[in-house]
Coordinates of C-alpha atoms in Angstrom, one line a residue:
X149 CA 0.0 0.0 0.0
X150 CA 1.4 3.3 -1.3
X151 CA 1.8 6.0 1.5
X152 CA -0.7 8.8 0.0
X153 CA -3.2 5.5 0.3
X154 CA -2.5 4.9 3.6
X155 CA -3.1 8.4 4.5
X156 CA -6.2 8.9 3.1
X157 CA -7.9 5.9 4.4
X158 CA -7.1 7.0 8.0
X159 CA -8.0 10.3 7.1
X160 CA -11.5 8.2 6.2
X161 CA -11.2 6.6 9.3
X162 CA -11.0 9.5 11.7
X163 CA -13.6 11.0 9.9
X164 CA -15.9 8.3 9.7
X165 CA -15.5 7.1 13.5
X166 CA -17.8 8.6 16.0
X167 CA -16.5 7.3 19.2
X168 CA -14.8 9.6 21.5
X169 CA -10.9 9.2 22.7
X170 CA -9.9 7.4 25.9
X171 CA -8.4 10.5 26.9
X172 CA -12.0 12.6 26.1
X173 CA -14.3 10.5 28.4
X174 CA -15.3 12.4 31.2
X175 CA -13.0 10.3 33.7
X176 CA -10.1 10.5 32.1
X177 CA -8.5 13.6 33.5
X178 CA -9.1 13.1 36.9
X179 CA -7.8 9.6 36.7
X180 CA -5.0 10.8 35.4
X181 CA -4.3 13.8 37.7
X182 CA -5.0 11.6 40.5
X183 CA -2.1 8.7 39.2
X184 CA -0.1 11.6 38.9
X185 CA 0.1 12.9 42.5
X186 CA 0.1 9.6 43.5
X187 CA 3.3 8.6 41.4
X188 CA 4.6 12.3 42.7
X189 CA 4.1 11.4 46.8
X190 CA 5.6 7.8 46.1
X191 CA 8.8 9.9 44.5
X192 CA 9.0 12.3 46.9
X193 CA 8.8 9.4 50.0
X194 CA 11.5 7.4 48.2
X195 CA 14.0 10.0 47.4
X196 CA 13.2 11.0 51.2
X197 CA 14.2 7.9 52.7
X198 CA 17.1 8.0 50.1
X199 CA 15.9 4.5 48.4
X200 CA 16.3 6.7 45.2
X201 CA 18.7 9.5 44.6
X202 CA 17.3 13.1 44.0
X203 CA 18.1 13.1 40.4
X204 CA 15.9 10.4 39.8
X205 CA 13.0 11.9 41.6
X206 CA 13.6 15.4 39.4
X207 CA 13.8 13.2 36.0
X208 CA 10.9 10.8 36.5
X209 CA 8.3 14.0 37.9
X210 CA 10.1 15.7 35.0
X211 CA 8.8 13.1 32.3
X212 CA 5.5 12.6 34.0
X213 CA 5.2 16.6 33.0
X214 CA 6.1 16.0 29.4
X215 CA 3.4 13.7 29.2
X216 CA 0.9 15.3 30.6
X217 CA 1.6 18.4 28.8
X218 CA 1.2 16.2 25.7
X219 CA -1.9 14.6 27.1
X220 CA -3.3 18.1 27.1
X221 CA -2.2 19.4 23.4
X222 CA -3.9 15.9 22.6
X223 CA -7.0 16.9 24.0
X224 CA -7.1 20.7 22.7
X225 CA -6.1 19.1 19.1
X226 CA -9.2 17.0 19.9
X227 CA -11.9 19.5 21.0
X228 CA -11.1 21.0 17.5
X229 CA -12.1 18.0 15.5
X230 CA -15.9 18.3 15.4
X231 CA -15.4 22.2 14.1
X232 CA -12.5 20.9 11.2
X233 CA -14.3 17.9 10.0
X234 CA -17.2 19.4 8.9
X235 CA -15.2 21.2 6.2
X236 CA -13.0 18.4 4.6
X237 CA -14.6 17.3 1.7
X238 CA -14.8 13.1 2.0
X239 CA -15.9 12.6 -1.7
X240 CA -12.6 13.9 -2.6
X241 CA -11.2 11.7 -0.4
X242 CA -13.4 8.6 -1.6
X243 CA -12.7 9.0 -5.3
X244 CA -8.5 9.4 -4.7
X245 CA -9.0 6.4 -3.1
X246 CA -10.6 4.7 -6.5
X247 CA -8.3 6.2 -8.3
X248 CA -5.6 4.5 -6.5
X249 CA -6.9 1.3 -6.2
X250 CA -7.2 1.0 -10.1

């Protein structure tokens, strides 16, 4: 399968599927803000008792901010997909695609 193929049936796909996100249901965030501060106190109570060394501690909280900071673009990139999908035309789509399987 040739890569402008590929594309444009996920492109199909994300259009065509209804279903919201794991990380849009209504539970997710405070699940996830809740592991969160849990992983954070367990950190903070190891590097404490010195079972882990502070620059462990600083690089662990530190990548548990890089994901949630991408958790969040995720979602704002994902509120804005009902507005943007209304204006991509899927016929255009759906006849590249015949073209391409000939």
């Amino acid at each position: 399968m040739n890569k402008e193929k590929l594309i444009l049936q996920r492109w199909l796909t994300k259009i065509e599927n209804d279903r919201p996100p794991l990380c849009m249901r209504a539970w997710f965030n405070p699940a996830l803000w809740l592991m969160l501060a849990l992983v954070i106190l367990i950190l903070l109570q190891l590097g404490e008792n010195k079972e882990i060394s502070t620059i462990v501690v600083v690089a662990c909280s530190s990548l548990l901010g890089l994901v949630v900071g991408f958790i969040s673009s995720l979602q704002a990139s994902l509120k804005q997909w009902p507005y943007i999908k209304k204006h991509i035309n899927t016929e255009s789509i759906k006849s590249r695609m015949s073209e391409l399987n000939t």
